[in-house]
Amino acid sequence: MARNDGEAGMTLVVKTVTRLTVGLIFLYGIYIVLNGHLSPGGGFAGGVIIALSFINLFLAFGAKKTFEIIRKDAVTALESVGAVLFLGIALLGFIDGGFFSNFLPQGELFSLVSGGAIPLSNIAICIKVGAGIFGMFLALVAFRGSEREGK
Amino acid sequence: MIELYIVMALMIAGALAAVEMRNLLSAVIAVGVVGLGLSIVFLLLKAPEIALTQLVVEIVAVIILIRATLTLEDSGEWLGSRPLGSLLGALFAALTVWVGIVAFKSLPAFGDPLMLVSQRYLADAAADTGAANIVAAIILDYRAYDTLGEATVLFTAVVGVLTVMRRKGVKDHGEK
């Protein structure tokens, strides 16, 4: 359990359960984000759930398998992309009159496409928070472990 | 309301256990009890939005803390009690409690907040923004500046962690 190499991952039981559940966790995160303007949840919670699905993958299968799916550089890049997207949505508000003005039509209450720019903000925050949390996890857990391994 | 107090008592017990525990892993698990208890408290107080966020953030935090503590040697060495330090600590705690009591007396009663701004949000949010979830309407429309500030804080935290923990560009001690 206290293995730091992150190459082998955990036992077959954990790997099998992870293979069955990790996709569902990822999908649940996307659901939470896309329904953020309709039900409890939103970009922050959904982003953390998506990050958790990658953390689950990392803990069960180890670093190599995880980096085949998403590269280390991509995680830090996505974090910045999310921040720029959120700022971009804020700046697009100038179309309608000001910073953070809700520039899109409101749509019908309780339908998936409603709330103007709020779902877009949720998606931007999701990318930012998800990549940020996973990047922090990698920095605190994975990088340090491999550094010790190298010594 | 009794279940709320039971959960809060459990949280206090978890916090005390986390402080007193000699083993780092046990202390991390006790901290996890506090966080998950807080999530239940938010649910009981009818704040599912915050409860959900608290739950997932707590899980991430406990995972990171467990992985971080497992790589460290357990340095849970008891330094012995120091009378003067304990006395100062007790004095400081008493002062904090007293200031807290004075401060809380001036607040409006629990569950009876001053709903001056909130009333307008509750009445107009659906018509103003078209979002059915009023929390999303508030944090991403009425108070989007606030959310931008939070996002900036998180961004700074991530950049800080990545900078401190990075491996590229760090000189070895021998290279100096």
mmCIF file of N, CA and C in Angstrom, chain B residues 13-134:
data_model
loop_
_atom_site.group_PDB
_atom_site.id
_atom_site.type_symbol
_atom_site.label_atom_id
_atom_site.label_comp_id
_atom_site.label_asym_id
_atom_site.label_seq_id
_atom_site.Cartn_x
_atom_site.Cartn_y
_atom_site.Cartn_z
ATOM 1 N N ALA B 13 -15.404 15.489 18.599
ATOM 2 C CA ALA B 13 -14.617 14.342 19.051
ATOM 3 C C ALA B 13 -13.540 14.014 18.021
ATOM 4 N N GLY B 14 -13.903 14.066 16.725
ATOM 5 C CA GLY B 14 -12.925 13.778 15.678
ATOM 6 C C GLY B 14 -11.787 14.777 15.687
ATOM 7 N N ALA B 15 -12.123 16.060 15.888
ATOM 8 C CA ALA B 15 -11.085 17.094 15.900
ATOM 9 C C ALA B 15 -10.139 16.886 17.077
ATOM 10 N N LEU B 16 -10.724 16.586 18.253
ATOM 11 C CA LEU B 16 -9.872 16.353 19.428
ATOM 12 C C LEU B 16 -8.985 15.132 19.215
ATOM 13 N N ALA B 17 -9.578 14.067 18.620
ATOM 14 C CA ALA B 17 -8.803 12.858 18.367
ATOM 15 C C ALA B 17 -7.657 13.152 17.416
ATOM 16 N N ALA B 18 -7.932 13.996 16.398
ATOM 17 C CA ALA B 18 -6.885 14.321 15.423
ATOM 18 C C ALA B 18 -5.713 15.020 16.091
ATOM 19 N N VAL B 19 -6.016 15.856 17.084
ATOM 20 C CA VAL B 19 -4.927 16.567 17.773
ATOM 21 C C VAL B 19 -4.141 15.610 18.655
ATOM 22 N N GLU B 20 -4.860 14.706 19.334
ATOM 23 C CA GLU B 20 -4.213 13.876 20.344
ATOM 24 C C GLU B 20 -3.540 12.634 19.779
ATOM 25 N N MET B 21 -3.954 12.220 18.574
ATOM 26 C CA MET B 21 -3.428 10.998 17.982
ATOM 27 C C MET B 21 -1.918 11.064 17.789
ATOM 28 N N ARG B 22 -1.191 10.020 18.151
ATOM 29 C CA ARG B 22 0.254 9.992 17.923
ATOM 30 C C ARG B 22 0.565 9.582 16.490
ATOM 31 N N ASN B 23 -0.266 8.696 15.944
ATOM 32 C CA ASN B 23 -0.021 8.166 14.604
ATOM 33 C C ASN B 23 -0.584 9.138 13.569
ATOM 34 N N LEU B 24 0.242 9.520 12.591
ATOM 35 C CA LEU B 24 -0.190 10.513 11.608
ATOM 36 C C LEU B 24 -1.376 10.028 10.788
ATOM 37 N N LEU B 25 -1.347 8.737 10.391
ATOM 38 C CA LEU B 25 -2.433 8.213 9.551
ATOM 39 C C LEU B 25 -3.765 8.267 10.302
ATOM 40 N N SER B 26 -3.751 7.885 11.591
ATOM 41 C CA SER B 26 -4.976 7.952 12.385
ATOM 42 C C SER B 26 -5.462 9.387 12.502
ATOM 43 N N ALA B 27 -4.510 10.328 12.643
ATOM 44 C CA ALA B 27 -4.902 11.735 12.757
ATOM 45 C C ALA B 27 -5.577 12.207 11.475
ATOM 46 N N VAL B 28 -5.029 11.778 10.310
ATOM 47 C CA VAL B 28 -5.634 12.175 9.031
ATOM 48 C C VAL B 28 -7.052 11.629 8.921
ATOM 49 N N ILE B 29 -7.245 10.371 9.346
ATOM 50 C CA ILE B 29 -8.584 9.776 9.276
ATOM 51 C C ILE B 29 -9.544 10.525 10.205
ATOM 52 N N ALA B 30 -9.041 10.937 11.385
ATOM 53 C CA ALA B 30 -9.894 11.692 12.303
ATOM 54 C C ALA B 30 -10.292 13.033 11.693
ATOM 55 N N VAL B 31 -9.351 13.673 10.972
ATOM 56 C CA VAL B 31 -9.690 14.919 10.284
ATOM 57 C C VAL B 31 -10.762 14.658 9.222
ATOM 58 N N GLY B 32 -10.656 13.501 8.562
ATOM 59 C CA GLY B 32 -11.677 13.137 7.586
ATOM 60 C C GLY B 32 -13.055 13.033 8.203
ATOM 61 N N VAL B 33 -13.123 12.511 9.451
ATOM 62 C CA VAL B 33 -14.410 12.433 10.157
ATOM 63 C C VAL B 33 -15.009 13.826 10.310
ATOM 64 N N VAL B 34 -14.153 14.811 10.658
ATOM 65 C CA VAL B 34 -14.642 16.183 10.826
ATOM 66 C C VAL B 34 -15.234 16.692 9.508
ATOM 67 N N GLY B 35 -14.494 16.469 8.395
ATOM 68 C CA GLY B 35 -14.962 16.993 7.117
ATOM 69 C C GLY B 35 -16.249 16.342 6.659
ATOM 70 N N LEU B 36 -16.333 15.013 6.784
ATOM 71 C CA LEU B 36 -17.549 14.324 6.346
ATOM 72 C C LEU B 36 -18.729 14.692 7.248
ATOM 73 N N GLY B 37 -18.444 14.891 8.572
ATOM 74 C CA GLY B 37 -19.494 15.345 9.479
ATOM 75 C C GLY B 37 -20.018 16.716 9.071
ATOM 76 N N LEU B 38 -19.076 17.587 8.651
ATOM 77 C CA LEU B 38 -19.486 18.922 8.200
ATOM 78 C C LEU B 38 -20.407 18.815 6.991
ATOM 79 N N SER B 39 -20.088 17.861 6.098
ATOM 80 C CA SER B 39 -20.938 17.662 4.922
ATOM 81 C C SER B 39 -22.354 17.263 5.335
ATOM 82 N N ILE B 40 -22.468 16.366 6.344
ATOM 83 C CA ILE B 40 -23.793 15.946 6.820
ATOM 84 C C ILE B 40 -24.516 17.117 7.468
ATOM 85 N N VAL B 41 -23.739 17.949 8.213
ATOM 86 C CA VAL B 41 -24.355 19.121 8.854
ATOM 87 C C VAL B 41 -24.965 20.043 7.810
ATOM 88 N N PHE B 42 -24.218 20.255 6.690
ATOM 89 C CA PHE B 42 -24.750 21.100 5.612
ATOM 90 C C PHE B 42 -26.032 20.501 5.043
ATOM 91 N N LEU B 43 -26.061 19.166 4.908
ATOM 92 C CA LEU B 43 -27.277 18.515 4.407
ATOM 93 C C LEU B 43 -28.440 18.746 5.350
ATOM 94 N N LEU B 44 -28.187 18.585 6.680
ATOM 95 C CA LEU B 44 -29.257 18.759 7.659
ATOM 96 C C LEU B 44 -29.744 20.200 7.675
ATOM 97 N N LEU B 45 -28.833 21.140 7.375
ATOM 98 C CA LEU B 45 -29.225 22.542 7.338
ATOM 99 C C LEU B 45 -29.814 22.922 5.986
ATOM 100 N N LYS B 46 -30.121 21.906 5.159
ATOM 101 C CA LYS B 46 -30.773 22.098 3.857
ATOM 102 C C LYS B 46 -29.923 22.928 2.907
ATOM 103 N N ALA B 47 -28.626 22.585 2.850
ATOM 104 C CA ALA B 47 -27.744 23.240 1.884
ATOM 105 C C ALA B 47 -27.049 22.168 1.054
ATOM 106 N N PRO B 48 -27.802 21.469 0.154
ATOM 107 C CA PRO B 48 -27.207 20.345 -0.577
ATOM 108 C C PRO B 48 -26.040 20.765 -1.458
ATOM 109 N N GLU B 49 -26.100 21.978 -1.991
ATOM 110 C CA GLU B 49 -25.033 22.468 -2.864
ATOM 111 C C GLU B 49 -23.683 22.438 -2.148
ATOM 112 N N ILE B 50 -23.661 23.059 -0.957
ATOM 113 C CA ILE B 50 -22.418 23.128 -0.185
ATOM 114 C C ILE B 50 -22.037 21.743 0.300
ATOM 115 N N ALA B 51 -23.056 20.922 0.678
ATOM 116 C CA ALA B 51 -22.772 19.583 1.176
ATOM 117 C C ALA B 51 -22.045 18.763 0.118
ATOM 118 N N LEU B 52 -22.521 18.840 -1.126
ATOM 119 C CA LEU B 52 -21.905 18.091 -2.223
ATOM 120 C C LEU B 52 -20.460 18.535 -2.417
ATOM 121 N N THR B 53 -20.251 19.859 -2.462
ATOM 122 C CA THR B 53 -18.897 20.375 -2.667
ATOM 123 C C THR B 53 -17.988 19.969 -1.516
ATOM 124 N N GLN B 54 -18.488 20.126 -0.286
ATOM 125 C CA GLN B 54 -17.698 19.763 0.893
ATOM 126 C C GLN B 54 -17.318 18.292 0.849
ATOM 127 N N LEU B 55 -18.273 17.438 0.439
ATOM 128 C CA LEU B 55 -18.016 15.987 0.397
ATOM 129 C C LEU B 55 -16.887 15.677 -0.567
ATOM 130 N N VAL B 56 -16.973 16.167 -1.808
ATOM 131 C CA VAL B 56 -15.968 15.774 -2.803
ATOM 132 C C VAL B 56 -14.610 16.390 -2.471
ATOM 133 N N VAL B 57 -14.598 17.645 -1.968
ATOM 134 C CA VAL B 57 -13.316 18.262 -1.625
ATOM 135 C C VAL B 57 -12.672 17.522 -0.465
ATOM 136 N N GLU B 58 -13.515 17.098 0.513
ATOM 137 C CA GLU B 58 -12.981 16.367 1.652
ATOM 138 C C GLU B 58 -12.336 15.061 1.214
ATOM 139 N N ILE B 59 -12.993 14.367 0.262
ATOM 140 C CA ILE B 59 -12.440 13.093 -0.210
ATOM 141 C C ILE B 59 -11.080 13.322 -0.856
ATOM 142 N N VAL B 60 -10.989 14.343 -1.715
ATOM 143 C CA VAL B 60 -9.699 14.637 -2.351
ATOM 144 C C VAL B 60 -8.651 14.963 -1.301
ATOM 145 N N ALA B 61 -9.033 15.793 -0.324
ATOM 146 C CA ALA B 61 -8.064 16.220 0.689
ATOM 147 C C ALA B 61 -7.562 15.020 1.483
ATOM 148 N N VAL B 62 -8.487 14.104 1.860
ATOM 149 C CA VAL B 62 -8.061 12.943 2.656
ATOM 150 C C VAL B 62 -7.156 12.033 1.828
ATOM 151 N N ILE B 63 -7.492 11.845 0.531
ATOM 152 C CA ILE B 63 -6.639 11.014 -0.322
ATOM 153 C C ILE B 63 -5.240 11.598 -0.391
ATOM 154 N N ILE B 64 -5.154 12.916 -0.645
ATOM 155 C CA ILE B 64 -3.830 13.542 -0.767
ATOM 156 C C ILE B 64 -3.083 13.443 0.558
ATOM 157 N N LEU B 65 -3.797 13.694 1.687
ATOM 158 C CA LEU B 65 -3.121 13.656 2.987
ATOM 159 C C LEU B 65 -2.637 12.250 3.304
ATOM 160 N N ILE B 66 -3.466 11.224 2.982
ATOM 161 C CA ILE B 66 -3.052 9.861 3.292
ATOM 162 C C ILE B 66 -1.827 9.483 2.462
ATOM 163 N N ARG B 67 -1.872 9.799 1.159
ATOM 164 C CA ARG B 67 -0.718 9.462 0.330
ATOM 165 C C ARG B 67 0.514 10.229 0.785
ATOM 166 N N ALA B 68 0.315 11.465 1.260
ATOM 167 C CA ALA B 68 1.461 12.258 1.694
ATOM 168 C C ALA B 68 2.014 11.747 3.011
ATOM 169 N N THR B 69 1.117 11.345 3.956
ATOM 170 C CA THR B 69 1.619 10.886 5.247
ATOM 171 C C THR B 69 2.267 9.520 5.138
ATOM 172 N N LEU B 70 1.766 8.681 4.211
ATOM 173 C CA LEU B 70 2.326 7.343 4.110
ATOM 174 C C LEU B 70 3.761 7.384 3.608
ATOM 175 N N THR B 71 4.145 8.452 2.877
ATOM 176 C CA THR B 71 5.517 8.527 2.408
ATOM 177 C C THR B 71 6.443 9.100 3.472
ATOM 178 N N LEU B 72 5.858 9.745 4.496
ATOM 179 C CA LEU B 72 6.686 10.343 5.536
ATOM 180 C C LEU B 72 6.960 9.335 6.639
ATOM 181 N N GLU B 73 8.080 9.515 7.291
ATOM 182 C CA GLU B 73 8.315 8.741 8.495
ATOM 183 C C GLU B 73 7.434 9.316 9.590
ATOM 184 N N ASP B 74 6.910 8.437 10.445
ATOM 185 C CA ASP B 74 6.062 8.925 11.522
ATOM 186 C C ASP B 74 6.934 9.583 12.588
ATOM 187 N N SER B 75 6.804 10.903 12.686
ATOM 188 C CA SER B 75 7.641 11.628 13.646
ATOM 189 C C SER B 75 6.799 12.073 14.835
ATOM 190 N N GLY B 76 5.823 11.227 15.209
ATOM 191 C CA GLY B 76 4.916 11.601 16.281
ATOM 192 C C GLY B 76 5.558 11.484 17.647
ATOM 193 N N GLU B 77 6.574 12.316 17.880
ATOM 194 C CA GLU B 77 7.285 12.236 19.139
ATOM 195 C C GLU B 77 6.652 13.192 20.138
ATOM 196 N N TRP B 78 6.334 12.695 21.306
ATOM 197 C CA TRP B 78 5.699 13.533 22.319
ATOM 198 C C TRP B 78 6.759 14.372 23.003
ATOM 199 N N LEU B 79 6.581 15.690 22.971
ATOM 200 C CA LEU B 79 7.637 16.574 23.464
ATOM 201 C C LEU B 79 7.522 16.814 24.961
ATOM 202 N N GLY B 80 6.511 16.252 25.597
ATOM 203 C CA GLY B 80 6.341 16.499 27.016
ATOM 204 C C GLY B 80 5.532 17.759 27.242
ATOM 205 N N SER B 81 4.963 17.896 28.433
ATOM 206 C CA SER B 81 4.108 19.052 28.675
ATOM 207 C C SER B 81 4.933 20.181 29.267
ATOM 208 N N ARG B 82 4.585 21.403 28.847
ATOM 209 C CA ARG B 82 5.270 22.574 29.376
ATOM 210 C C ARG B 82 4.238 23.417 30.113
ATOM 211 N N PRO B 83 4.418 23.635 31.412
ATOM 212 C CA PRO B 83 3.377 24.303 32.217
ATOM 213 C C PRO B 83 3.061 25.706 31.716
ATOM 214 N N LEU B 84 4.108 26.501 31.422
ATOM 215 C CA LEU B 84 3.868 27.886 31.008
ATOM 216 C C LEU B 84 3.112 27.915 29.680
ATOM 217 N N GLY B 85 3.527 27.044 28.739
ATOM 218 C CA GLY B 85 2.857 26.987 27.442
ATOM 219 C C GLY B 85 1.394 26.606 27.593
ATOM 220 N N SER B 86 1.127 25.608 28.447
ATOM 221 C CA SER B 86 -0.257 25.180 28.655
ATOM 222 C C SER B 86 -1.091 26.308 29.250
ATOM 223 N N LEU B 87 -0.489 27.047 30.216
ATOM 224 C CA LEU B 87 -1.202 28.145 30.858
ATOM 225 C C LEU B 87 -1.542 29.226 29.842
ATOM 226 N N LEU B 88 -0.539 29.608 29.016
ATOM 227 C CA LEU B 88 -0.777 30.622 27.993
ATOM 228 C C LEU B 88 -1.839 30.145 27.009
ATOM 229 N N GLY B 89 -1.759 28.849 26.636
ATOM 230 C CA GLY B 89 -2.749 28.298 25.710
ATOM 231 C C GLY B 89 -4.148 28.385 26.274
ATOM 232 N N ALA B 90 -4.294 28.030 27.582
ATOM 233 C CA ALA B 90 -5.608 28.080 28.220
ATOM 234 C C ALA B 90 -6.121 29.510 28.271
ATOM 235 N N LEU B 91 -5.215 30.459 28.597
ATOM 236 C CA LEU B 91 -5.611 31.870 28.645
ATOM 237 C C LEU B 91 -6.091 32.336 27.279
ATOM 238 N N PHE B 92 -5.337 31.971 26.239
ATOM 239 C CA PHE B 92 -5.680 32.395 24.888
ATOM 240 C C PHE B 92 -7.019 31.796 24.472
ATOM 241 N N ALA B 93 -7.242 30.502 24.818
ATOM 242 C CA ALA B 93 -8.507 29.854 24.473
ATOM 243 C C ALA B 93 -9.666 30.552 25.176
ATOM 244 N N ALA B 94 -9.468 30.892 26.477
ATOM 245 C CA ALA B 94 -10.531 31.559 27.230
ATOM 246 C C ALA B 94 -10.854 32.915 26.615
ATOM 247 N N LEU B 95 -9.794 33.654 26.215
ATOM 248 C CA LEU B 95 -9.988 34.954 25.582
ATOM 249 C C LEU B 95 -10.780 34.806 24.288
ATOM 250 N N THR B 96 -10.416 33.777 23.499
ATOM 251 C CA THR B 96 -11.095 33.569 22.219
ATOM 252 C C THR B 96 -12.571 33.262 22.439
ATOM 253 N N VAL B 97 -12.841 32.394 23.437
ATOM 254 C CA VAL B 97 -14.233 32.041 23.720
ATOM 255 C C VAL B 97 -15.022 33.279 24.142
ATOM 256 N N TRP B 98 -14.396 34.108 25.013
ATOM 257 C CA TRP B 98 -15.090 35.298 25.502
ATOM 258 C C TRP B 98 -15.409 36.256 24.353
ATOM 259 N N VAL B 99 -14.391 36.519 23.498
ATOM 260 C CA VAL B 99 -14.617 37.395 22.346
ATOM 261 C C VAL B 99 -15.679 36.807 21.427
ATOM 262 N N GLY B 100 -15.642 35.471 21.270
ATOM 263 C CA GLY B 100 -16.630 34.802 20.435
ATOM 264 C C GLY B 100 -18.041 34.996 20.955
ATOM 265 N N ILE B 101 -18.210 34.855 22.283
ATOM 266 C CA ILE B 101 -19.545 35.026 22.878
ATOM 267 C C ILE B 101 -20.047 36.444 22.655
ATOM 268 N N VAL B 102 -19.153 37.428 22.869
ATOM 269 C CA VAL B 102 -19.544 38.825 22.668
ATOM 270 C C VAL B 102 -19.945 39.061 21.220
ATOM 271 N N ALA B 103 -19.134 38.490 20.290
ATOM 272 C CA ALA B 103 -19.410 38.713 18.873
ATOM 273 C C ALA B 103 -20.727 38.064 18.462
ATOM 274 N N PHE B 104 -20.961 36.821 18.939
ATOM 275 C CA PHE B 104 -22.164 36.108 18.498
ATOM 276 C C PHE B 104 -23.437 36.718 19.064
ATOM 277 N N LYS B 105 -23.315 37.422 20.229
ATOM 278 C CA LYS B 105 -24.509 38.032 20.804
ATOM 279 C C LYS B 105 -25.066 39.130 19.908
ATOM 280 N N SER B 106 -24.165 39.776 19.137
ATOM 281 C CA SER B 106 -24.622 40.881 18.298
ATOM 282 C C SER B 106 -25.185 40.405 16.970
ATOM 283 N N LEU B 107 -25.066 39.075 16.684
ATOM 284 C CA LEU B 107 -25.612 38.557 15.427
ATOM 285 C C LEU B 107 -27.114 38.359 15.553
ATOM 286 N N PRO B 108 -27.841 38.400 14.429
ATOM 287 C CA PRO B 108 -29.261 38.040 14.492
ATOM 288 C C PRO B 108 -29.419 36.565 14.850
ATOM 289 N N ALA B 109 -30.599 36.183 15.351
ATOM 290 C CA ALA B 109 -30.818 34.819 15.830
ATOM 291 C C ALA B 109 -30.635 33.826 14.687
ATOM 292 N N PHE B 110 -30.253 32.585 15.051
ATOM 293 C CA PHE B 110 -30.001 31.544 14.065
ATOM 294 C C PHE B 110 -31.276 31.237 13.282
ATOM 295 N N GLY B 111 -31.162 31.168 11.978
ATOM 296 C CA GLY B 111 -32.326 30.896 11.145
ATOM 297 C C GLY B 111 -33.186 32.112 10.901
ATOM 298 N N ASP B 112 -32.752 33.274 11.397
ATOM 299 C CA ASP B 112 -33.538 34.492 11.218
ATOM 300 C C ASP B 112 -32.622 35.594 10.707
ATOM 301 N N PRO B 113 -32.034 35.372 9.524
ATOM 302 C CA PRO B 113 -31.056 36.346 9.039
ATOM 303 C C PRO B 113 -31.714 37.598 8.489
ATOM 304 N N LEU B 114 -30.897 38.608 8.289
ATOM 305 C CA LEU B 114 -31.403 39.833 7.676
ATOM 306 C C LEU B 114 -31.462 39.606 6.174
ATOM 307 N N MET B 115 -32.639 39.342 5.667
ATOM 308 C CA MET B 115 -32.769 38.914 4.268
ATOM 309 C C MET B 115 -32.985 40.097 3.332
ATOM 310 N N LEU B 116 -32.179 41.155 3.473
ATOM 311 C CA LEU B 116 -32.441 42.329 2.648
ATOM 312 C C LEU B 116 -32.085 42.079 1.190
ATOM 313 N N VAL B 117 -30.831 41.626 0.949
ATOM 314 C CA VAL B 117 -30.421 41.356 -0.425
ATOM 315 C C VAL B 117 -30.984 40.022 -0.885
ATOM 316 N N SER B 118 -30.964 39.028 0.031
ATOM 317 C CA SER B 118 -31.381 37.691 -0.354
ATOM 318 C C SER B 118 -32.823 37.655 -0.831
ATOM 319 N N GLN B 119 -33.673 38.485 -0.215
ATOM 320 C CA GLN B 119 -35.087 38.492 -0.622
ATOM 321 C C GLN B 119 -35.226 38.844 -2.092
ATOM 322 N N ARG B 120 -34.405 39.810 -2.515
ATOM 323 C CA ARG B 120 -34.460 40.203 -3.924
ATOM 324 C C ARG B 120 -33.961 39.053 -4.802
ATOM 325 N N TYR B 121 -32.866 38.389 -4.360
ATOM 326 C CA TYR B 121 -32.367 37.247 -5.120
ATOM 327 C C TYR B 121 -33.449 36.176 -5.246
ATOM 328 N N LEU B 122 -34.085 35.842 -4.096
ATOM 329 C CA LEU B 122 -35.078 34.769 -4.094
ATOM 330 C C LEU B 122 -36.247 35.106 -5.005
ATOM 331 N N ALA B 123 -36.634 36.392 -5.024
ATOM 332 C CA ALA B 123 -37.818 36.762 -5.792
ATOM 333 C C ALA B 123 -37.509 36.849 -7.287
ATOM 334 N N ASP B 124 -36.308 37.377 -7.628
ATOM 335 C CA ASP B 124 -36.069 37.731 -9.027
ATOM 336 C C ASP B 124 -35.091 36.820 -9.760
ATOM 337 N N ALA B 125 -34.434 35.873 -9.054
ATOM 338 C CA ALA B 125 -33.339 35.137 -9.686
ATOM 339 C C ALA B 125 -33.794 34.418 -10.944
ATOM 340 N N ALA B 126 -34.930 33.723 -10.861
ATOM 341 C CA ALA B 126 -35.375 32.954 -12.023
ATOM 342 C C ALA B 126 -35.672 33.862 -13.206
ATOM 343 N N ALA B 127 -36.323 34.995 -12.931
ATOM 344 C CA ALA B 127 -36.651 35.906 -14.019
ATOM 345 C C ALA B 127 -35.419 36.615 -14.557
ATOM 346 N N ASP B 128 -34.459 36.924 -13.667
ATOM 347 C CA ASP B 128 -33.280 37.671 -14.105
ATOM 348 C C ASP B 128 -32.337 36.817 -14.933
ATOM 349 N N THR B 129 -32.092 35.563 -14.479
ATOM 350 C CA THR B 129 -31.034 34.773 -15.098
ATOM 351 C C THR B 129 -31.547 33.590 -15.898
ATOM 352 N N GLY B 130 -32.737 33.081 -15.600
ATOM 353 C CA GLY B 130 -33.230 31.903 -16.300
ATOM 354 C C GLY B 130 -32.627 30.605 -15.813
ATOM 355 N N ALA B 131 -31.926 30.630 -14.670
ATOM 356 C CA ALA B 131 -31.345 29.407 -14.123
ATOM 357 C C ALA B 131 -32.219 28.897 -12.993
ATOM 358 N N ALA B 132 -32.551 27.579 -13.028
ATOM 359 C CA ALA B 132 -33.451 27.031 -12.019
ATOM 360 C C ALA B 132 -32.767 26.866 -10.672
ATOM 361 N N ASN B 133 -31.436 26.610 -10.693
ATOM 362 C CA ASN B 133 -30.694 26.470 -9.445
ATOM 363 C C ASN B 133 -30.271 27.851 -8.977
ATOM 364 N N ILE B 134 -30.885 28.293 -7.860
ATOM 365 C CA ILE B 134 -30.676 29.678 -7.445
ATOM 366 C C ILE B 134 -29.249 29.913 -6.993
#
